[in-house]
XYZ file of N, CA and C in Angstrom:
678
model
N 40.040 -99.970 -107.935
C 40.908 -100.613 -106.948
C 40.117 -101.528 -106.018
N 38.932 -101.346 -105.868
C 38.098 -102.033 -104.602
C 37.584 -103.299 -105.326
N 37.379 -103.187 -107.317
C 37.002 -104.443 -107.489
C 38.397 -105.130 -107.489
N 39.272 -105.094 -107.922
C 40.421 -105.710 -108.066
C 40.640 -106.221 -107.143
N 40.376 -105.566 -105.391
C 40.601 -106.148 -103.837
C 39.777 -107.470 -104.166
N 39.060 -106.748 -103.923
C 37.753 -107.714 -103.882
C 37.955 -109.025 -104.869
N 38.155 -108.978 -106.115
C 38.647 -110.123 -107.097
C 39.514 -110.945 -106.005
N 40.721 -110.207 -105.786
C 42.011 -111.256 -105.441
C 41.227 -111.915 -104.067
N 40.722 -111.588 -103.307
C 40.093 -112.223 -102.002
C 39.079 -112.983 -102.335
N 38.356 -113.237 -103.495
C 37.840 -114.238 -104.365
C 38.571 -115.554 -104.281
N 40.003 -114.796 -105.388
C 40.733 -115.756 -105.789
C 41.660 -116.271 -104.822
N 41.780 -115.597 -103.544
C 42.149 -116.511 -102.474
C 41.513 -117.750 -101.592
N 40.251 -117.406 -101.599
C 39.113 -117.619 -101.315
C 38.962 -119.568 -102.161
N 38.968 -119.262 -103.348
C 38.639 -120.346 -104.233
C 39.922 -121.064 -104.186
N 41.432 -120.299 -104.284
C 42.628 -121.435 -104.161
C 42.987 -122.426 -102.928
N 42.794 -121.605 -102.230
C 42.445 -122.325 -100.726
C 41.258 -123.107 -100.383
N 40.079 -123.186 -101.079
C 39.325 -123.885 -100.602
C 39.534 -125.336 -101.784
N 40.397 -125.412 -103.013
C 40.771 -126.500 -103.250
C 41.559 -126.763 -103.052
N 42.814 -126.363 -102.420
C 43.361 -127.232 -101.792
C 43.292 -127.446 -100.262
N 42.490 -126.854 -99.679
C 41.779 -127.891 -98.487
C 41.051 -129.111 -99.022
N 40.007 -128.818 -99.981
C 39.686 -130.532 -100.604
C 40.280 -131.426 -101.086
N 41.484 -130.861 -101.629
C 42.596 -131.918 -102.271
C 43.304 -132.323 -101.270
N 44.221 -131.447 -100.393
C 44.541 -131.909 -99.118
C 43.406 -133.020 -98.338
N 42.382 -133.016 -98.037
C 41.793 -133.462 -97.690
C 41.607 -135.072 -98.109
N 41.164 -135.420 -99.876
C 41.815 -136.120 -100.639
C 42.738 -137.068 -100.242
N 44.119 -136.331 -100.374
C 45.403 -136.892 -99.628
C 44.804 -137.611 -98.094
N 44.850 -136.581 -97.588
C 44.866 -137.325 -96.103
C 44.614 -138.580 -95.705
N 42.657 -138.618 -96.643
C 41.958 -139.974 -96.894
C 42.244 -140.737 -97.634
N 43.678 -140.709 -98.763
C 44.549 -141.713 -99.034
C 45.225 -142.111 -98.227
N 46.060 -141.470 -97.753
C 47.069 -142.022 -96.505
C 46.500 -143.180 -95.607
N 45.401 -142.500 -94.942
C 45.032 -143.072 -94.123
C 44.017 -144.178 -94.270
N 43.849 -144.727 -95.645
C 43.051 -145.841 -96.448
C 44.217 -146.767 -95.945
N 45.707 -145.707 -97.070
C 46.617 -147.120 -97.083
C 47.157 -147.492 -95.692
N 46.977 -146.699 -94.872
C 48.071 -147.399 -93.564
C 47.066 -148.272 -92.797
N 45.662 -147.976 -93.113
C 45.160 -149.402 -92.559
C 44.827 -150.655 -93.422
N 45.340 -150.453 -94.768
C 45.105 -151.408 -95.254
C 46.491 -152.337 -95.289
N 47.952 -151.417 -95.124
C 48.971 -152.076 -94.981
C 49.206 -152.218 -93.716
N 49.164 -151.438 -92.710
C 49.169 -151.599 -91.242
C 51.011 -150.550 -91.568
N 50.995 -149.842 -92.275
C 52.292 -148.927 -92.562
C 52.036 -147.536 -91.498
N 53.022 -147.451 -90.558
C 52.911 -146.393 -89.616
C 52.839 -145.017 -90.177
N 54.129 -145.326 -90.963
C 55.136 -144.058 -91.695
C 53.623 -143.218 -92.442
N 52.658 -143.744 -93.223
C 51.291 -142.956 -94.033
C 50.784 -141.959 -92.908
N 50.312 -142.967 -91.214
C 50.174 -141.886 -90.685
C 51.060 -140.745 -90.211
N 51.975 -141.214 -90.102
C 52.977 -140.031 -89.943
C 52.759 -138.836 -91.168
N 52.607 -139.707 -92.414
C 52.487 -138.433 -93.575
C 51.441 -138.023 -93.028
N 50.497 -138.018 -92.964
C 49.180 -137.761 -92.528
C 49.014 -136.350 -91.625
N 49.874 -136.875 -90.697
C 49.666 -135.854 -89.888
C 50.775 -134.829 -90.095
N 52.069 -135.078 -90.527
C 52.476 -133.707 -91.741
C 51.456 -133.153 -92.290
N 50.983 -133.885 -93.175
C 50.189 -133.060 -93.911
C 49.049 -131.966 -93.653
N 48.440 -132.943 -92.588
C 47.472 -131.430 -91.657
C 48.145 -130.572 -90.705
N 49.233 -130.908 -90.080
C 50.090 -129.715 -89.472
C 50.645 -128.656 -89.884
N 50.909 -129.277 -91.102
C 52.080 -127.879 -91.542
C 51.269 -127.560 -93.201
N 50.613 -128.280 -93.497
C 49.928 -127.554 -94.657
C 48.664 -127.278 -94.897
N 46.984 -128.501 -94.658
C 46.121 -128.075 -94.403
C 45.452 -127.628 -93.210
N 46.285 -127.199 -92.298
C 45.475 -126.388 -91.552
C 45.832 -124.984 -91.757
N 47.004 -124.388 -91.937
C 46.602 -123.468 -92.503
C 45.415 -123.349 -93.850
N 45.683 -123.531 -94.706
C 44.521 -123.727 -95.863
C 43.211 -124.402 -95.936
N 42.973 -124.486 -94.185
C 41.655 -124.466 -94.272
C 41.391 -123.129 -93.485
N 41.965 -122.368 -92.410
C 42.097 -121.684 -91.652
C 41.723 -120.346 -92.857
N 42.610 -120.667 -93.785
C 42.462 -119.228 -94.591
C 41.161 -119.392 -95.483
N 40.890 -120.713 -95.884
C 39.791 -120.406 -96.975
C 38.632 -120.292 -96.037
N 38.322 -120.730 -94.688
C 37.507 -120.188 -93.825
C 37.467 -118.846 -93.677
N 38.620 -118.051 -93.475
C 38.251 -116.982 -93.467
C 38.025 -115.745 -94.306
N 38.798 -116.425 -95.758
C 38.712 -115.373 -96.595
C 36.880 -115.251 -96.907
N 36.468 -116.913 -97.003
C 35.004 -116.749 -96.861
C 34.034 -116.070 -96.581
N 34.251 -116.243 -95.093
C 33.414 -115.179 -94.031
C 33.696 -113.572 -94.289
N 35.372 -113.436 -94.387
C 35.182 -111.929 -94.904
C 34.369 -111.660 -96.530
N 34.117 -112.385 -97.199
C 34.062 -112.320 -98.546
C 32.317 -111.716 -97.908
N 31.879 -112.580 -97.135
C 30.586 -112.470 -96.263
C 30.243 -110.965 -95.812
N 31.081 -110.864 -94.928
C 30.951 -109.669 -94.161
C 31.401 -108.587 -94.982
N 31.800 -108.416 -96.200
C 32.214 -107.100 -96.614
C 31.852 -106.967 -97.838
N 30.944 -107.655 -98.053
C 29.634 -107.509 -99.305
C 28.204 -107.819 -98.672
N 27.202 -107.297 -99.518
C 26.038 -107.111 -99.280
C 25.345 -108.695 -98.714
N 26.226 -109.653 -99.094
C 25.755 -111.173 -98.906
C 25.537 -111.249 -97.661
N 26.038 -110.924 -96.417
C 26.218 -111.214 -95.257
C 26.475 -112.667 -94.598
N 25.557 -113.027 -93.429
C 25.967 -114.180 -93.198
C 24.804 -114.718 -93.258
N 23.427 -114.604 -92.789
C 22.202 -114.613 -92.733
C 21.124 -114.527 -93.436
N 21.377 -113.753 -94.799
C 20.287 -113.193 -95.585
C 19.803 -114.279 -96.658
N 20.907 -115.200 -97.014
C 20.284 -116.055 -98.011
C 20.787 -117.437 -97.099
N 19.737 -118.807 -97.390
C 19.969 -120.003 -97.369
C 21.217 -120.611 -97.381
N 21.673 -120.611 -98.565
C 23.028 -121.010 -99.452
C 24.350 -120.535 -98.355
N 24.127 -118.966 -98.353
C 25.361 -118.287 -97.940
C 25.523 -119.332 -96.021
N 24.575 -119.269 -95.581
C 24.084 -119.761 -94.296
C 24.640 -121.146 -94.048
N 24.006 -121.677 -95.037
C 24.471 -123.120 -94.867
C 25.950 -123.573 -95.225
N 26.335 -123.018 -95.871
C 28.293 -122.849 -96.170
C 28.974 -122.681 -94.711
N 28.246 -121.189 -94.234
C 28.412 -120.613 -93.038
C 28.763 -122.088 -91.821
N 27.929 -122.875 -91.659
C 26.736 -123.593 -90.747
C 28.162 -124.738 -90.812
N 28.750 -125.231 -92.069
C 28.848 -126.637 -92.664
C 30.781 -126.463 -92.365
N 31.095 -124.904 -92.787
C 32.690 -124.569 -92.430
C 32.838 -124.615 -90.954
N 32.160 -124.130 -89.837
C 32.240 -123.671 -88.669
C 32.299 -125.942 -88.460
N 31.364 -126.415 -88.643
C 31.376 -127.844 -87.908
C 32.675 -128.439 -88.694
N 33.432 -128.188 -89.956
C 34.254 -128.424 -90.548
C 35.618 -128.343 -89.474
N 35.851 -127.206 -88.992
C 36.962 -126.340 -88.301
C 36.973 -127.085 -87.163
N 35.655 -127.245 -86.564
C 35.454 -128.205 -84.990
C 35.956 -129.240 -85.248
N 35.659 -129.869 -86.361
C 36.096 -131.594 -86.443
C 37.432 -131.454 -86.823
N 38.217 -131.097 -87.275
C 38.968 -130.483 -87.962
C 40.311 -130.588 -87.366
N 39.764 -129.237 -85.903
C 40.789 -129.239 -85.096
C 40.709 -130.121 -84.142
N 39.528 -129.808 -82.687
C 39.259 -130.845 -82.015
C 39.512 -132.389 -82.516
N 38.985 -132.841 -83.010
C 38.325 -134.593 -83.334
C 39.619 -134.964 -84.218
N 39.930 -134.877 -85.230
C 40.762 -135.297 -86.137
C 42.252 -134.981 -86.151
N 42.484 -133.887 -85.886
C 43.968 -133.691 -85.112
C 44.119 -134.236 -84.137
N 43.796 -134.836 -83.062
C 44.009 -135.583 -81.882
C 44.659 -136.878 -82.621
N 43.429 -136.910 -83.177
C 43.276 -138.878 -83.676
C 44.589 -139.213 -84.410
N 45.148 -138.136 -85.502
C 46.110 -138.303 -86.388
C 47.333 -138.363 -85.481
N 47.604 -137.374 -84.584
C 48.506 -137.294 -83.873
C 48.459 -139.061 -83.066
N 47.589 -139.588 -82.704
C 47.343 -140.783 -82.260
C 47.879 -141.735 -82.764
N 47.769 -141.696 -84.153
C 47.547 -142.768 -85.209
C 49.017 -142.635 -85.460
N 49.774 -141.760 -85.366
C 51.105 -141.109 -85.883
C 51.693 -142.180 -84.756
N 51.346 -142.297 -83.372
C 51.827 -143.041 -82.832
C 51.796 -144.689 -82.554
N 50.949 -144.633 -83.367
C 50.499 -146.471 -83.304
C 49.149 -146.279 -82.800
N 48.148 -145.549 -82.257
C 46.859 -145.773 -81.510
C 45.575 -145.385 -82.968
N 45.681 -146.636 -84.168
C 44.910 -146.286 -84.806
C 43.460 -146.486 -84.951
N 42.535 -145.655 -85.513
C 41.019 -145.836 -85.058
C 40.609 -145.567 -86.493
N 39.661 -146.505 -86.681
C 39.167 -146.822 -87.818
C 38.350 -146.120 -88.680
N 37.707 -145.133 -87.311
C 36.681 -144.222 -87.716
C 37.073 -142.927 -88.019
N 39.051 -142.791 -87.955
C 39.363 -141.259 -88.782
C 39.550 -140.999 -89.963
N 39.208 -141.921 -90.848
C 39.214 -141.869 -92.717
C 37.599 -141.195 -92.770
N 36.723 -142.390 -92.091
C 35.608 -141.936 -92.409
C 35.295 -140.871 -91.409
N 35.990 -139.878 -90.468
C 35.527 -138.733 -90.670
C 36.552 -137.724 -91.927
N 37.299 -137.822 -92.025
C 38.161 -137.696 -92.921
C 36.892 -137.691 -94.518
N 36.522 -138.731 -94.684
C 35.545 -138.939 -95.769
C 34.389 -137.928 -96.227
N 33.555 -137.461 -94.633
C 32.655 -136.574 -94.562
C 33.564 -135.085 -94.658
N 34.171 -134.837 -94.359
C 35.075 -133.426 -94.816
C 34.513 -133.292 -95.955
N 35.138 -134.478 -97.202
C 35.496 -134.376 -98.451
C 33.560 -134.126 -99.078
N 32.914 -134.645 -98.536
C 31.458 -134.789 -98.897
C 31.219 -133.423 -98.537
N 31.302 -132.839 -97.462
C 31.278 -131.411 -97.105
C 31.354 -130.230 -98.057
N 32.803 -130.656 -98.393
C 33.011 -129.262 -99.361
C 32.596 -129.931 -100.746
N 32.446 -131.084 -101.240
C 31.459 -130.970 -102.453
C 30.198 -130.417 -102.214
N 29.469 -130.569 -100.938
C 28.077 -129.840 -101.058
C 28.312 -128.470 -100.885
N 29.241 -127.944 -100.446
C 29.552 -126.432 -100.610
C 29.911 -125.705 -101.488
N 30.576 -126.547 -102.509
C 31.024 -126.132 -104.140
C 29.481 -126.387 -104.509
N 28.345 -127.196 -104.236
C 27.218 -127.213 -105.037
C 26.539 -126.170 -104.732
N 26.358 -125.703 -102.982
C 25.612 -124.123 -102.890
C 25.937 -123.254 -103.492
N 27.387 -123.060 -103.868
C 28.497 -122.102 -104.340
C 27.416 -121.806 -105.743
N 27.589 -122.736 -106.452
C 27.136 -122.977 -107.699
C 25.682 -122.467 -108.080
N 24.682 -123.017 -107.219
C 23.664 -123.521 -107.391
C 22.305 -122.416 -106.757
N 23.332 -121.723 -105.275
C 22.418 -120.704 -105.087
C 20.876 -121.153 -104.628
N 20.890 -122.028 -103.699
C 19.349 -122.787 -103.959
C 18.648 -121.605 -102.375
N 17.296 -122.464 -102.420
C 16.616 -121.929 -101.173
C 16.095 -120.241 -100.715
N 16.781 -119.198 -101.753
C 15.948 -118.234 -101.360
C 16.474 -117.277 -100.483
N 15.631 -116.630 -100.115
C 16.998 -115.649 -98.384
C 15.765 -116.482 -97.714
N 16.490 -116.081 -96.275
C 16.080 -116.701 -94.966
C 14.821 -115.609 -94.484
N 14.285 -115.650 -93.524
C 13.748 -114.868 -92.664
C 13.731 -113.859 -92.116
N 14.965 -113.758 -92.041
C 16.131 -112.832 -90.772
C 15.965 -111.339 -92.415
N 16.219 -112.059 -93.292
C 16.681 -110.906 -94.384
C 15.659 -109.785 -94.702
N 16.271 -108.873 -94.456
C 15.586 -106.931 -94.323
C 15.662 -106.980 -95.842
N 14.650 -106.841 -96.256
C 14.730 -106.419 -97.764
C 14.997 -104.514 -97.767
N 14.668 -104.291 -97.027
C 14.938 -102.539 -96.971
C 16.630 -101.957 -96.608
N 17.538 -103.190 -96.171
C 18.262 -103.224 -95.758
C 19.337 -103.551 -96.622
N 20.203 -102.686 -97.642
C 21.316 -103.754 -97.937
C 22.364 -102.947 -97.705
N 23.678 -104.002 -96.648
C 24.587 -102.985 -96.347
C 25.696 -102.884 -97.797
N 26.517 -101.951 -98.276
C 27.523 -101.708 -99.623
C 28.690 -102.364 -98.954
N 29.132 -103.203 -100.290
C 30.816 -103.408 -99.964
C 31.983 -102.568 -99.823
N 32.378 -103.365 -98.802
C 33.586 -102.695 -98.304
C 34.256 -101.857 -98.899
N 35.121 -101.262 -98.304
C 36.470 -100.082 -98.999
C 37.365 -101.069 -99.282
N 38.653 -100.677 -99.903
C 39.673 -100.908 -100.898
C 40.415 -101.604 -99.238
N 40.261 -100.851 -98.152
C 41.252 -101.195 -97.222
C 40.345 -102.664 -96.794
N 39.157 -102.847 -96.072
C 38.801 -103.799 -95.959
C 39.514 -104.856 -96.529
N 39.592 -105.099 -98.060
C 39.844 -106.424 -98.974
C 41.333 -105.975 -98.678
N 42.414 -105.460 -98.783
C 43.229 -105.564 -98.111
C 43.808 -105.864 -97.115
N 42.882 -105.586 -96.248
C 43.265 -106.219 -94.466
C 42.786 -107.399 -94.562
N 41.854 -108.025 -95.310
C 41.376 -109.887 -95.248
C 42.497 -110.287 -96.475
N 43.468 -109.932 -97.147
C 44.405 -110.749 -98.142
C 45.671 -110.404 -97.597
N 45.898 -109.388 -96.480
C 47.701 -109.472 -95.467
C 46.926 -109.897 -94.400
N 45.689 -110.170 -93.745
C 46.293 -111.148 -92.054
C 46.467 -112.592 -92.472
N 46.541 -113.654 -93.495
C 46.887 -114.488 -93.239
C 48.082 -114.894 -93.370
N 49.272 -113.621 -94.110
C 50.306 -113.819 -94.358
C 50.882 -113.597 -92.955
N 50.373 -112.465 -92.386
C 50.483 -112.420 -90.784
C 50.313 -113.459 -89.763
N 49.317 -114.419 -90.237
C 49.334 -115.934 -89.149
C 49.791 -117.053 -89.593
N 50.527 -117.004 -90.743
C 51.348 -117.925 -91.919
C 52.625 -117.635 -91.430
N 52.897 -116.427 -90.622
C 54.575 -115.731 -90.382
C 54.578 -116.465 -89.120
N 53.676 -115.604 -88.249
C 53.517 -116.765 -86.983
C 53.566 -117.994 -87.155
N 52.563 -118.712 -87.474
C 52.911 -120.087 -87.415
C 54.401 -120.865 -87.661
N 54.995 -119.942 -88.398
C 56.366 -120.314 -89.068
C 57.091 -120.161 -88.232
N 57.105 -119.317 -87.206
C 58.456 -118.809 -85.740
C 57.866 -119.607 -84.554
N 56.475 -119.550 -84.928
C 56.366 -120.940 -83.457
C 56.138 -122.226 -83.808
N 56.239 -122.722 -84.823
C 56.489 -123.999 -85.255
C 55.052 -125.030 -85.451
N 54.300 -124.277 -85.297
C 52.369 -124.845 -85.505
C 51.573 -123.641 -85.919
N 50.501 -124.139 -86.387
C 49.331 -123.195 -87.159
C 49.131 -122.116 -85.838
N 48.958 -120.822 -86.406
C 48.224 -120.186 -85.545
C 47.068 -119.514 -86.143
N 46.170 -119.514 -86.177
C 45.535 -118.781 -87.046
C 44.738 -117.842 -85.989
N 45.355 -117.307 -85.327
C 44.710 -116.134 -84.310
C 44.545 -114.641 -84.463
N 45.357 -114.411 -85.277
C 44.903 -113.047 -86.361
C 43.848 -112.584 -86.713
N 43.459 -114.042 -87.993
C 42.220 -113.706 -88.335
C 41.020 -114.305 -87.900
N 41.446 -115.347 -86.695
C 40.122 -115.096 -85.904
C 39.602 -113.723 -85.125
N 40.434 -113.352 -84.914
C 40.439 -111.829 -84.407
C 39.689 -110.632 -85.156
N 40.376 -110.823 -86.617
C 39.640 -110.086 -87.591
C 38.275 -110.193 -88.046
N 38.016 -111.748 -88.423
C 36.761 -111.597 -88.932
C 35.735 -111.930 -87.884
N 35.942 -111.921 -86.610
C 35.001 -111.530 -85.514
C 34.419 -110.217 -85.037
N 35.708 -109.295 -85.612
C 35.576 -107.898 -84.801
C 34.915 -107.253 -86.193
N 35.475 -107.395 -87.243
C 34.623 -107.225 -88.490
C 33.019 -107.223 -88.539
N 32.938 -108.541 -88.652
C 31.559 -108.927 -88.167
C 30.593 -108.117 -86.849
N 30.873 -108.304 -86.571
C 30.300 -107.519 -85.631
C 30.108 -106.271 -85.816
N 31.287 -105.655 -86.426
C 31.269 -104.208 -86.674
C 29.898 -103.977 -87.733
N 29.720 -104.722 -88.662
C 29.328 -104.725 -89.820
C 27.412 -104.937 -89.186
N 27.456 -105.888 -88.279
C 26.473 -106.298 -87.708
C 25.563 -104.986 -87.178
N 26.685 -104.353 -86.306
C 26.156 -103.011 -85.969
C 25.752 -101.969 -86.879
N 26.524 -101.955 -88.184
C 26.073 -101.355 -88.779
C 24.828 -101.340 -89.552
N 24.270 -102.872 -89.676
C 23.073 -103.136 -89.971
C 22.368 -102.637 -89.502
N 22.415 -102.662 -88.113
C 21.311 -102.587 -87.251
C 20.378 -101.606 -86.843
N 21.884 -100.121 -87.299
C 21.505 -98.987 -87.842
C 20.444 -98.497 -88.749
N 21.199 -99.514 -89.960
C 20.543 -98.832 -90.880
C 19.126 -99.230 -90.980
N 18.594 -100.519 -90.218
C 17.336 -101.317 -89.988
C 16.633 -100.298 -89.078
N 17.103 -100.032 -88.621
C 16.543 -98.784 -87.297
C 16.193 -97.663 -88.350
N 17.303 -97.150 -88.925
C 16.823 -96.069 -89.838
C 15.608 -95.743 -90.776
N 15.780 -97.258 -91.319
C 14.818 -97.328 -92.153
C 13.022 -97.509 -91.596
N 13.168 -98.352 -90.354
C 11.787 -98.491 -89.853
C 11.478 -96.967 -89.384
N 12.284 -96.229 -89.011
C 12.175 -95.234 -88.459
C 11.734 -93.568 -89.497
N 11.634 -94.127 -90.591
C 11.249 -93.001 -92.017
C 9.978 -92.465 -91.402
N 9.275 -93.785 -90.960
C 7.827 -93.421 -91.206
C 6.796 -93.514 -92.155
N 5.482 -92.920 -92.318
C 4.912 -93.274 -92.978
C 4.044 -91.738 -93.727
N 2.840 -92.530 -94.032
C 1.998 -91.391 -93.942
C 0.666 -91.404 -92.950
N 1.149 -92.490 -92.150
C -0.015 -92.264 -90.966
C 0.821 -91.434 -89.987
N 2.065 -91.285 -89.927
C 2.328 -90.182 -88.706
C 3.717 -89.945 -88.929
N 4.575 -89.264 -88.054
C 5.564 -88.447 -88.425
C 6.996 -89.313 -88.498
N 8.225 -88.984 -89.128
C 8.918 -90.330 -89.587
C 10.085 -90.143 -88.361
N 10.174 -88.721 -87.597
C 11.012 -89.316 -86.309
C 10.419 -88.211 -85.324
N 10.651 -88.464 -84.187
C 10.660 -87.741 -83.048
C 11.205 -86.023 -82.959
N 9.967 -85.148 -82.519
C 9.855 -83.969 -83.073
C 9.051 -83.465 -84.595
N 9.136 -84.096 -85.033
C 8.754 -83.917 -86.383
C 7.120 -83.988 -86.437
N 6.877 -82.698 -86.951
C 5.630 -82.187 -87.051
C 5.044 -82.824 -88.615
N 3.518 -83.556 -88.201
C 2.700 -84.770 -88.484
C 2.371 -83.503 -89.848
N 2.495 -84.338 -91.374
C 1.559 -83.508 -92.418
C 0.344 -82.893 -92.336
N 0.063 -81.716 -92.646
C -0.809 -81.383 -92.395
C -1.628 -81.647 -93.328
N -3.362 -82.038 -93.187
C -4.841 -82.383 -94.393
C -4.345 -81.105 -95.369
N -5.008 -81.848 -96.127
C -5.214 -80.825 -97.498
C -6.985 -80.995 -97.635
């Protein structure tokens, strides 16, 4: 049952993160043609299109991500690859919401700026270099990574609770009439963290064995010579 969780939060994981690139795609059509026709109505599609469809579906493939992160041995830190996905979604989400939702909403009104395709453009460059880490696995683990340390994937409930909260901020968004994705920011923060702590444990634990120069915890009477 826990691989099967685990599968479908994969496969949520991967459906959502193409169609945030395809969405994405779109967008940077639209917004090619309405400055090349000077056609309002594209930005108007435009900004349909990131209101009511890719922001959720970036919202979720962000997070099914990070949980995919936090509730397997991968973490967030331990390898290059995983890190830099990490590093590249988080500035994704900033531009995303901040910078490019403003502008569209702008542009929706006649105030168009030249420079929201081509951030629009770098999105799309984004998640091709993230389908290439995906792939490609480059660079190694980082620094930070405890080789003595690997935490086990999650329980059956974990991958369950990361594949129902987005239907939970998909419901919301639907009764208040815009994305909310406050659920599972909620979740995969408190997750994280949880998980974090639990590292930290077991990093403690492990430095804490000891050796054979002296005793492996407090109280514990030192081997005696032979």
């Amino acid at each position: 049952m826990q691989k099967r969780a685990r599968t479908l939060l994969v496969w949520l994981h991967v459906v959502t993160s193409v169609g945030w690139l395809s969405q994405a795609l779109a967008l940077f059509t639209l917004l090619l043609h309405g400055l090349n026709t000077g056609d309002v109505n594209a930005f108007r599609m435009a900004r349909v299109l990131d209101h009511h469809v890719l922001a959720f579906m970036g919202a979720t493939s962000a997070f099914s991500g990070m949980m995919l992160s936090a509730t397997t041995p991968w973490g967030y830190f331990k390898h290059w690859w995983v890190l830099g996905k990490f590093a590249i979604t988080v500035v994704q989400l900033y531009v995303g919401i901040f910078v490019l939702s403003g502008r569209l909403e702008a542009a929706a009104n006649g105030d168009v700026s030249a420079w929201t395709p081509v951030g629009t453009a770098l999105m799309v460059v984004g998640f091709a270099f993230q389908t290439w880490l995906s792939v490609a696995k480059p660079w190694g683990r980082t620094p930070w990574a405890d080789p003595k340390v690997k935490l086990p994937t999650a329980s059956t409930k974990a991958f369950v609770l990361a594949l129902t909260i987005p239907l939970v901020d998909l419901a919301l968004g639907l009764w208040m009439g815009h994305p909310m994705p406050l659920t599972m920011l909620v979740v995969v923060v408190a997750y994280s963290v949880r998980r974090a702590a639990r590292g930290r444990r077991r990093s403690s634990d492990a430095s804490g064995r000891g050796t054979s120069a002296g005793p492996a915890r407090r109280g514990a009477a030192a081997p005696s010579p032979r």
